CSV table of C-alpha atoms in Angstrom, one decimal:
chain,number,residue,atom,x,y,z
N,1404,MET,CA,49.2,-68.2,-82.2
N,1405,VAL,CA,46.4,-69.4,-80.0
N,1406,PRO,CA,45.7,-67.1,-77.1
N,1407,VAL,CA,47.1,-68.4,-73.8
N,1408,ARG,CA,43.5,-68.2,-72.5
N,1409,PHE,CA,42.7,-71.4,-74.5
N,1410,VAL,CA,45.4,-73.3,-72.8
N,1411,SER,CA,44.5,-72.3,-69.3
N,1412,GLU,CA,40.8,-73.1,-70.0
N,1413,ALA,CA,41.5,-76.5,-71.1
N,1414,LEU,CA,42.5,-77.4,-67.5
N,1415,GLY,CA,45.0,-80.0,-68.4
N,1416,GLU,CA,43.5,-81.5,-71.6
N,1417,THR,CA,45.5,-81.7,-74.8
N,1418,VAL,CA,44.8,-78.5,-76.8
N,1419,GLU,CA,45.7,-77.9,-80.4
N,1420,TRP,CA,45.2,-74.7,-82.5
N,1421,ASP,CA,44.9,-75.1,-86.3
N,1422,GLN,CA,45.8,-71.6,-87.6
N,1423,ASN,CA,44.8,-72.4,-91.2
N,1424,ALA,CA,41.4,-73.7,-90.2
N,1425,ARG,CA,41.1,-71.3,-87.2
N,1426,SER,CA,39.9,-74.2,-85.1
N,1427,VAL,CA,40.4,-75.3,-81.5
N,1428,TYR,CA,40.8,-79.1,-80.8
N,1429,ILE,CA,40.4,-80.7,-77.5
N,1430,GLY,CA,41.5,-84.4,-77.3
N,1431,GLY,CA,42.1,-84.3,-81.2
N,1432,ARG,CA,38.5,-83.2,-82.1
N,1433,PRO,CA,37.5,-79.7,-83.2
N,1434,TYR,CA,34.8,-78.2,-81.2
N,1435,ILE,CA,34.8,-74.7,-82.4
N,1436,SER,CA,36.0,-73.2,-85.6
N,1437,SER,CA,35.6,-70.0,-87.8
N,1438,GLU,CA,35.6,-69.5,-91.5
N,1439,THR,CA,35.3,-66.4,-93.8
N,1440,LYS,CA,33.7,-67.4,-97.2
N,1441,GLN,CA,31.7,-66.2,-100.2
N,1442,VAL,CA,28.4,-67.8,-100.7
N,1443,LYS,CA,26.2,-67.4,-103.8
N,1444,VAL,CA,22.5,-67.5,-103.2
N,1445,ASN,CA,19.9,-66.7,-105.9
N,1446,GLY,CA,22.5,-65.4,-108.2
N,1447,LYS,CA,24.0,-63.0,-105.6
N,1448,THR,CA,27.3,-63.3,-103.8
N,1449,PHE,CA,27.5,-62.6,-100.1
N,1450,SER,CA,30.5,-62.3,-97.7
N,1451,LEU,CA,30.0,-64.3,-94.6
N,1452,ASN,CA,31.8,-64.8,-91.3
N,1453,ILE,CA,30.9,-68.0,-89.6
N,1454,VAL,CA,31.7,-69.6,-86.3
N,1455,ARG,CA,30.7,-73.3,-85.9
N,1456,VAL,CA,30.3,-74.8,-82.5
N,1457,ASP,CA,29.8,-78.5,-81.8
N,1458,LEU,CA,27.1,-78.6,-79.1
N,1459,ASN,CA,27.5,-82.3,-78.8
N,1460,ASN,CA,30.8,-81.6,-76.9
N,1461,LYS,CA,29.8,-81.2,-73.2
N,1462,LYS,CA,32.6,-79.1,-72.4
N,1463,ILE,CA,31.1,-76.3,-74.4
N,1464,GLY,CA,28.7,-73.9,-72.8
N,1465,MET,CA,26.4,-71.1,-73.9
N,1466,LYS,CA,25.5,-68.0,-71.9
N,1467,ILE,CA,23.5,-64.8,-72.5
N,1468,VAL,CA,25.4,-61.8,-71.1
N,1469,LEU,CA,24.4,-58.3,-70.4
N,1470,ALA,CA,26.5,-55.1,-70.9
N,1471,LYS,CA,28.1,-54.2,-67.6
N,1472,ASP,CA,26.1,-57.1,-66.1
N,1473,ALA,CA,23.0,-55.0,-66.1
N,1474,LEU,CA,20.1,-54.0,-68.3
N,1475,GLY,CA,20.0,-50.5,-69.8
N,1476,PHE,CA,23.7,-50.1,-70.4
N,1477,THR,CA,26.0,-50.8,-73.4
N,1478,GLU,CA,29.5,-52.2,-73.7
N,1479,SER,CA,31.6,-53.3,-76.6
N,1480,LEU,CA,31.1,-56.9,-77.8
N,1481,LYS,CA,34.8,-57.6,-77.3
N,1482,ASP,CA,34.8,-56.4,-73.7
N,1483,MET,CA,31.7,-58.5,-72.9
N,1484,ALA,CA,33.4,-61.5,-74.5
N,1485,LYS,CA,36.7,-61.0,-72.6
N,1486,ARG,CA,35.1,-60.3,-69.3
N,1487,ASN,CA,33.2,-63.6,-69.6
N,1488,HIS,CA,36.2,-65.7,-70.8
N,1489,ALA,CA,34.4,-66.3,-74.2
N,1490,LEU,CA,35.7,-68.4,-76.9
N,1491,ALA,CA,33.2,-66.8,-79.3
N,1492,ALA,CA,30.4,-64.2,-79.1
N,1493,ILE,CA,27.7,-62.7,-81.3
N,1494,ASN,CA,25.5,-59.8,-80.7
N,1495,GLY,CA,22.0,-60.5,-79.3
N,1496,THR,CA,18.5,-58.9,-79.4
N,1497,TYR,CA,17.4,-55.4,-80.4
N,1498,PHE,CA,17.7,-52.6,-77.9
N,1499,ASN,CA,16.9,-48.8,-77.9
N,1500,ALA,CA,20.3,-47.7,-79.2
N,1501,TYR,CA,19.4,-44.0,-79.7
N,1502,GLU,CA,17.8,-43.5,-76.2
N,1503,ASP,CA,19.6,-42.5,-72.9
N,1504,LEU,CA,18.8,-45.8,-71.4
N,1505,LYS,CA,19.8,-48.6,-73.7
N,1506,GLU,CA,17.1,-51.0,-72.9
N,1507,PRO,CA,16.5,-54.2,-74.8
N,1508,THR,CA,13.2,-55.1,-76.4
N,1509,GLY,CA,13.1,-58.8,-76.5
N,1510,ASN,CA,12.8,-61.8,-74.2
N,1511,ILE,CA,16.0,-62.3,-72.3
N,1512,MET,CA,16.9,-65.1,-69.8
N,1513,VAL,CA,20.2,-65.1,-68.0
N,1514,ASP,CA,21.5,-68.0,-65.8
N,1515,HIS,CA,17.9,-69.3,-65.6
N,1516,ARG,CA,16.5,-65.9,-64.6
N,1517,VAL,CA,13.9,-64.1,-66.8
N,1518,VAL,CA,15.3,-60.6,-66.7
N,1519,HIS,CA,13.3,-59.0,-69.5
N,1520,LEU,CA,10.0,-59.5,-71.4
N,1521,GLY,CA,9.6,-58.9,-75.2
N,1522,ASN,CA,6.8,-61.1,-76.4
N,1523,TYR,CA,7.3,-60.7,-80.1
N,1524,GLY,CA,9.5,-62.5,-82.7
N,1525,THR,CA,11.1,-65.8,-82.2
N,1526,THR,CA,13.0,-66.8,-79.0
N,1527,PHE,CA,16.2,-69.0,-79.1
N,1528,GLY,CA,16.6,-71.0,-75.8
N,1529,PHE,CA,19.2,-73.4,-74.5
N,1530,THR,CA,19.7,-75.7,-71.5
N,1531,ASP,CA,22.7,-76.3,-69.4
N,1532,ASP,CA,23.4,-79.6,-71.5
N,1533,ASN,CA,23.1,-77.7,-74.9
N,1534,GLN,CA,19.6,-78.6,-75.8
N,1535,VAL,CA,18.2,-75.8,-78.1
N,1536,GLU,CA,14.8,-74.7,-79.2
N,1537,PHE,CA,13.4,-71.9,-81.3
N,1538,ASP,CA,9.9,-70.9,-80.8
N,1539,VAL,CA,7.4,-68.0,-80.4
N,1540,VAL,CA,7.2,-67.8,-76.7
N,1541,LYS,CA,5.3,-65.6,-74.4
N,1542,PHE,CA,7.4,-64.9,-71.2
N,1543,LYS,CA,5.3,-63.9,-68.1
N,1544,ILE,CA,5.9,-63.0,-64.5
N,1545,ASN,CA,3.3,-64.2,-61.9
N,1546,GLY,CA,3.6,-62.6,-58.5
N,1547,ILE,CA,2.0,-63.3,-55.0
N,1548,THR,CA,1.7,-61.2,-51.9
N,1549,ASN,CA,0.3,-62.4,-48.6
N,1550,LYS,CA,-2.2,-60.0,-46.9
N,1551,ASP,CA,-4.1,-61.0,-43.7
N,1552,GLY,CA,-3.3,-64.5,-44.2
N,1553,ARG,CA,-4.5,-64.8,-47.7
N,1554,ASP,CA,-2.5,-64.8,-51.0
N,1555,ILE,CA,-3.1,-62.1,-53.6
N,1556,GLU,CA,-1.9,-62.5,-57.2
N,1557,TRP,CA,-0.3,-59.7,-59.2
N,1558,ALA,CA,1.4,-59.6,-62.6
N,1559,PRO,CA,3.8,-57.0,-63.9
N,1560,TYR,CA,3.5,-55.6,-67.4
N,1561,ALA,CA,7.2,-55.6,-67.7
N,1562,ILE,CA,10.4,-56.4,-65.9
N,1563,ASN,CA,13.5,-54.2,-65.6
N,1564,ARG,CA,12.2,-51.6,-68.0
N,1565,THR,CA,11.6,-47.8,-67.5
N,1566,PRO,CA,7.8,-47.2,-67.5
N,1567,PRO,CA,6.6,-44.8,-70.2
N,1568,VAL,CA,5.7,-41.2,-68.9
N,1569,ASN,CA,2.1,-40.8,-68.0
N,1570,LEU,CA,1.3,-44.5,-68.4
N,1571,SER,CA,-0.4,-46.6,-65.7
N,1572,THR,CA,1.5,-49.7,-65.2
N,1573,ILE,CA,3.2,-52.3,-62.8
N,1574,VAL,CA,6.9,-53.1,-63.4
N,1575,LEU,CA,9.2,-55.4,-61.6
N,1576,TYR,CA,12.9,-54.6,-60.9
N,1577,THR,CA,15.5,-57.2,-60.0
N,1578,PRO,CA,19.3,-56.9,-59.5
N,1579,ASP,CA,19.7,-57.5,-63.2
N,1580,ARG,CA,18.5,-53.9,-63.6
N,1581,GLY,CA,21.5,-52.8,-61.7
N,1582,SER,CA,21.8,-51.1,-58.3
N,1583,GLU,CA,18.8,-48.6,-58.8
N,1584,THR,CA,15.5,-48.3,-60.6
N,1585,ARG,CA,16.9,-45.2,-62.4
N,1586,PHE,CA,13.6,-43.2,-62.8
N,1587,ASN,CA,11.4,-41.1,-60.4
N,1588,SER,CA,7.7,-41.8,-61.2
N,1589,GLY,CA,5.1,-43.8,-59.2
N,1590,ILE,CA,5.5,-45.6,-56.0
N,1591,SER,CA,8.0,-48.4,-55.4
N,1592,VAL,CA,7.4,-51.4,-53.1
N,1593,VAL,CA,10.8,-52.7,-51.8
N,1594,VAL,CA,11.0,-56.4,-51.0
N,1595,GLU,CA,14.0,-57.9,-49.1
N,1596,ASN,CA,14.4,-61.6,-48.4
N,1597,GLY,CA,10.7,-62.1,-49.4
N,1598,VAL,CA,9.4,-59.5,-47.0
N,1599,ILE,CA,8.0,-56.1,-48.0
N,1600,THR,CA,10.0,-53.4,-46.2
N,1601,LYS,CA,9.3,-50.1,-47.7
N,1602,HIS,CA,7.1,-48.0,-49.9
N,1603,LEU,CA,9.2,-45.3,-51.6
N,1604,LYS,CA,9.0,-42.6,-54.2
N,1605,GLY,CA,11.8,-41.5,-56.6
N,1606,ASN,CA,14.8,-43.4,-57.7
N,1607,VAL,CA,15.0,-46.5,-55.5
N,1608,VAL,CA,17.9,-48.8,-54.6
N,1609,ILE,CA,17.2,-52.5,-55.7
N,1610,PRO,CA,18.2,-54.8,-52.8
N,1611,LYS,CA,20.7,-57.5,-53.8
N,1612,ASN,CA,18.6,-60.0,-51.8
N,1613,GLY,CA,15.2,-58.9,-53.2
N,1614,PHE,CA,13.3,-56.9,-55.7
N,1615,VAL,CA,11.3,-53.8,-56.4
N,1616,VAL,CA,7.6,-53.4,-57.7
N,1617,ASN,CA,6.8,-50.1,-59.1
N,1618,LEU,CA,3.2,-48.9,-59.4
N,1619,SER,CA,2.5,-45.8,-61.5
N,1620,GLY,CA,-0.5,-43.9,-62.6
N,1621,THR,CA,-3.9,-45.5,-61.7
N,1622,GLU,CA,-2.1,-48.8,-60.7
N,1623,THR,CA,-1.2,-47.1,-57.4
N,1624,ARG,CA,-4.6,-48.1,-56.2
N,1625,TYR,CA,-3.2,-51.6,-55.6
N,1626,LEU,CA,-0.7,-50.4,-53.2
N,1627,ASP,CA,-2.7,-51.9,-50.3
N,1628,ARG,CA,-2.0,-55.3,-51.8
N,1629,PHE,CA,1.7,-54.9,-50.7
N,1630,PRO,CA,1.5,-54.2,-47.0
N,1631,ILE,CA,4.7,-53.5,-45.1
N,1632,GLY,CA,5.7,-56.7,-43.3
N,1633,GLY,CA,3.7,-58.8,-45.7
N,1634,LYS,CA,5.4,-61.5,-47.9
N,1635,ALA,CA,6.0,-61.3,-51.6
N,1636,SER,CA,7.4,-63.5,-54.3
N,1637,PHE,CA,7.3,-64.0,-58.0
N,1638,SER,CA,8.0,-66.8,-60.5
N,1639,PRO,CA,8.2,-67.0,-64.4
N,1640,ALA,CA,5.7,-68.6,-66.6
N,1641,PHE,CA,6.0,-69.5,-70.3
N,1642,GLU,CA,3.4,-69.9,-73.1
N,1643,PRO,CA,5.2,-71.5,-76.1
N,1644,SER,CA,3.4,-72.0,-79.4
N,1645,GLY,CA,5.2,-75.1,-80.7
N,1646,THR,CA,7.5,-76.5,-78.1
N,1647,ASP,CA,7.1,-78.2,-74.7
N,1648,VAL,CA,6.8,-75.9,-71.8
N,1649,SER,CA,9.1,-78.0,-69.8
N,1650,PHE,CA,12.0,-77.1,-71.9
N,1651,TRP,CA,11.6,-73.3,-71.2
N,1652,GLN,CA,11.0,-74.2,-67.5
N,1653,LYS,CA,14.6,-75.7,-67.4
N,1654,ALA,CA,16.2,-73.4,-69.9
N,1655,ALA,CA,19.4,-71.7,-68.8
N,1656,GLY,CA,19.3,-68.9,-71.3
N,1657,ALA,CA,17.2,-67.2,-74.0
N,1658,LEU,CA,17.1,-64.5,-76.4
N,1659,GLY,CA,14.0,-63.2,-78.1
N,1660,VAL,CA,14.8,-61.6,-81.5
N,1661,GLY,CA,13.6,-62.9,-84.9
N,1662,PRO,CA,12.2,-63.3,-87.2
N,1663,ARG,CA,12.4,-67.0,-87.8
N,1664,LEU,CA,14.4,-68.0,-90.8
N,1665,ILE,CA,14.4,-71.8,-91.0
N,1666,THR,CA,12.0,-74.3,-89.3
N,1667,ASP,CA,12.8,-78.1,-89.5
N,1668,GLY,CA,14.9,-77.6,-92.6
N,1669,LYS,CA,12.6,-75.3,-94.5
N,1670,ILE,CA,12.7,-71.6,-95.1
N,1671,THR,CA,9.8,-70.1,-93.1
N,1672,VAL,CA,10.3,-66.3,-93.1
N,1673,ASP,CA,7.1,-64.5,-92.0
N,1674,PRO,CA,8.1,-61.4,-90.1
N,1675,ILE,CA,4.7,-59.7,-90.2
N,1676,SER,CA,3.2,-62.8,-88.3
N,1677,GLU,CA,5.8,-62.3,-85.6
N,1678,GLY,CA,4.9,-58.7,-85.0
N,1679,PHE,CA,7.5,-56.9,-87.2
N,1680,SER,CA,6.5,-53.8,-89.1
N,1681,SER,CA,9.8,-52.0,-89.7
N,1682,GLU,CA,11.2,-51.9,-93.3
N,1683,LYS,CA,14.6,-52.6,-91.8
N,1684,ILE,CA,13.2,-56.1,-91.2
N,1685,LEU,CA,10.7,-56.4,-94.1
N,1686,SER,CA,12.6,-55.2,-97.0
N,1687,TYR,CA,16.0,-53.5,-96.4
N,1688,SER,CA,19.3,-55.0,-97.4
N,1689,MET,CA,21.9,-54.3,-94.5
N,1690,ALA,CA,24.4,-56.0,-92.2
N,1691,ARG,CA,22.8,-59.0,-90.6
N,1692,SER,CA,23.5,-61.5,-87.9
N,1693,ALA,CA,21.9,-64.9,-87.5
N,1694,ILE,CA,22.0,-68.0,-85.4
N,1695,GLY,CA,21.2,-71.5,-86.4
N,1696,VAL,CA,21.5,-75.2,-85.5
N,1697,THR,CA,22.1,-78.0,-88.0
N,1698,ALA,CA,20.5,-81.4,-87.8
N,1699,ASN,CA,23.5,-82.9,-86.2
N,1700,ASN,CA,23.6,-80.1,-83.4
N,1701,MET,CA,26.2,-77.8,-84.8
N,1702,LEU,CA,25.6,-74.3,-83.8
N,1703,LEU,CA,26.1,-71.6,-86.5
N,1704,LEU,CA,26.9,-68.0,-85.6
N,1705,VAL,CA,26.8,-66.0,-88.9
N,1706,THR,CA,27.3,-62.4,-90.1
N,1707,VAL,CA,26.8,-61.2,-93.6
N,1708,ASN,CA,27.9,-57.9,-94.9
N,1709,ARG,CA,24.5,-57.0,-96.6
N,1710,ALA,CA,21.3,-59.0,-97.1
N,1711,THR,CA,17.5,-58.8,-96.8
N,1712,ILE,CA,15.9,-61.0,-94.3
N,1713,HIS,CA,14.7,-63.4,-97.1
N,1714,GLU,CA,18.3,-63.6,-98.5
N,1715,LEU,CA,19.5,-64.3,-94.9
N,1716,ALA,CA,17.2,-67.2,-94.7
N,1717,SER,CA,18.5,-68.7,-98.0
N,1718,ILE,CA,22.0,-68.2,-96.8
N,1719,MET,CA,21.4,-70.1,-93.5
N,1720,HIS,CA,19.7,-72.8,-95.5
N,1721,SER,CA,22.7,-73.1,-97.8
N,1722,LEU,CA,24.9,-73.5,-94.7
N,1723,GLY,CA,22.8,-76.5,-93.5
N,1724,ALA,CA,20.8,-74.8,-90.7
N,1725,TYR,CA,17.9,-77.0,-89.6
N,1726,ASN,CA,16.5,-74.3,-87.5
N,1727,ALA,CA,17.6,-70.6,-87.6
N,1728,MET,CA,16.6,-67.0,-86.7
N,1729,ASN,CA,17.6,-63.5,-87.3
N,1730,LEU,CA,19.5,-61.5,-84.6
N,1731,ASP,CA,19.9,-57.7,-84.3
N,1732,GLY,CA,21.6,-56.3,-87.3
N,1733,GLY,CA,22.9,-53.1,-88.9
N,1734,ALA,CA,25.5,-51.3,-86.7
N,1735,SER,CA,24.8,-54.0,-84.0
N,1736,SER,CA,26.0,-56.8,-86.2
N,1737,GLY,CA,29.2,-58.3,-84.6
N,1738,LEU,CA,31.0,-61.6,-84.3
N,1739,TYR,CA,34.0,-62.3,-82.0
N,1740,TYR,CA,36.3,-65.4,-82.1
N,1741,GLY,CA,39.7,-66.3,-81.0
N,1742,GLY,CA,40.4,-63.1,-79.2
N,1743,ARG,CA,39.5,-60.7,-82.1
N,1744,TYR,CA,36.6,-59.5,-84.2
N,1745,LEU,CA,35.6,-61.3,-87.3
N,1746,THR,CA,32.8,-58.7,-87.7
N,1747,THR,CA,33.3,-55.4,-85.9
N,1748,PRO,CA,30.1,-53.8,-84.6
N,1749,GLY,CA,29.5,-50.2,-85.3
N,1750,ARG,CA,28.4,-49.5,-81.8
N,1751,ASP,CA,28.5,-50.7,-78.3
N,1752,LEU,CA,25.8,-53.4,-77.5
N,1753,SER,CA,23.2,-54.1,-74.8
N,1754,ASN,CA,23.5,-57.9,-74.8
N,1755,ALA,CA,25.3,-60.9,-76.5
N,1756,LEU,CA,25.4,-64.7,-76.7
N,1757,ILE,CA,28.8,-66.1,-75.8
N,1758,ILE,CA,30.3,-69.5,-76.1
N,1759,TYR,CA,32.7,-70.7,-73.4
N,1760,LYS,CA,34.5,-73.7,-72.1
N,1761,LYS,CA,33.0,-75.2,-69.1
N,1762,ASN,CA,35.1,-76.0,-66.0
N,1763,ASP,CA,35.3,-79.7,-65.0
């Protein structure tokens, strides 16, 4: 039986549920469906769970979500999906699963906001009208303060990430970090409504209407660039390697993961060139997740029980992906659809990509 949620989200449109095909139809046309199948690639058989999403349907939306709506926490994929009224969800980028703070490691954009810098691998991005791109993109933050009537530029090395102990650095914290910075080192500059209000030490509350800039180690020498009463602001910048910067400037969401699997219909796996060195990426056969888009704009969310990265690329190619990349895998690999798991993750997650139905 289709969950009642699907009916309520249809907002008066004709909705049909095909149990055999595990598909949702709006106005007689399927826009999201799932399938469990065996695929034979290079003489080996792989068990796949697949969710297909028609991105040509303007009632479909995509969103990057954070565990407990903040960076550094974890939550079950199912709870993230349900809390955001998702039709489908798949695990996102890598994170420090074995640390006290479960911080992600890749580029992340949520609701047009850059909330984390990763700067390795491939980044998947999408716009509000379901345009998508895959590219190696450097995300940056450019800041400006005003002192004595002149603008002074500053740039954080990271955003919403705990600075390493005994490292000199500048880190930006926004409300996407949560209510507090959650560490005690350095000196923090508090900005509210664009005005610098405080210089504090220790764990600092992040204002909902502002941000915090933390200076640690030798970087505290720049504290005089942030005078109390002065103005401060920041904005994102993007350095794509193969796509137009205007796409990233208007992107609604993005996940930096990788490596890239398919480029313009061809297998293009080269993890070392994207900054990967772990054997989990280079050679291991393990549970994998992947995201791809076909030439006719069908989004593919895929999990496989066990495969190498090169095998995963061949699998996505066999499914018709025109562009595709790897997502976090192993115990993080998870796929949710129709109110239940198709692939159950072995742990709580830091972030995810969800598919939802837009309100009219």
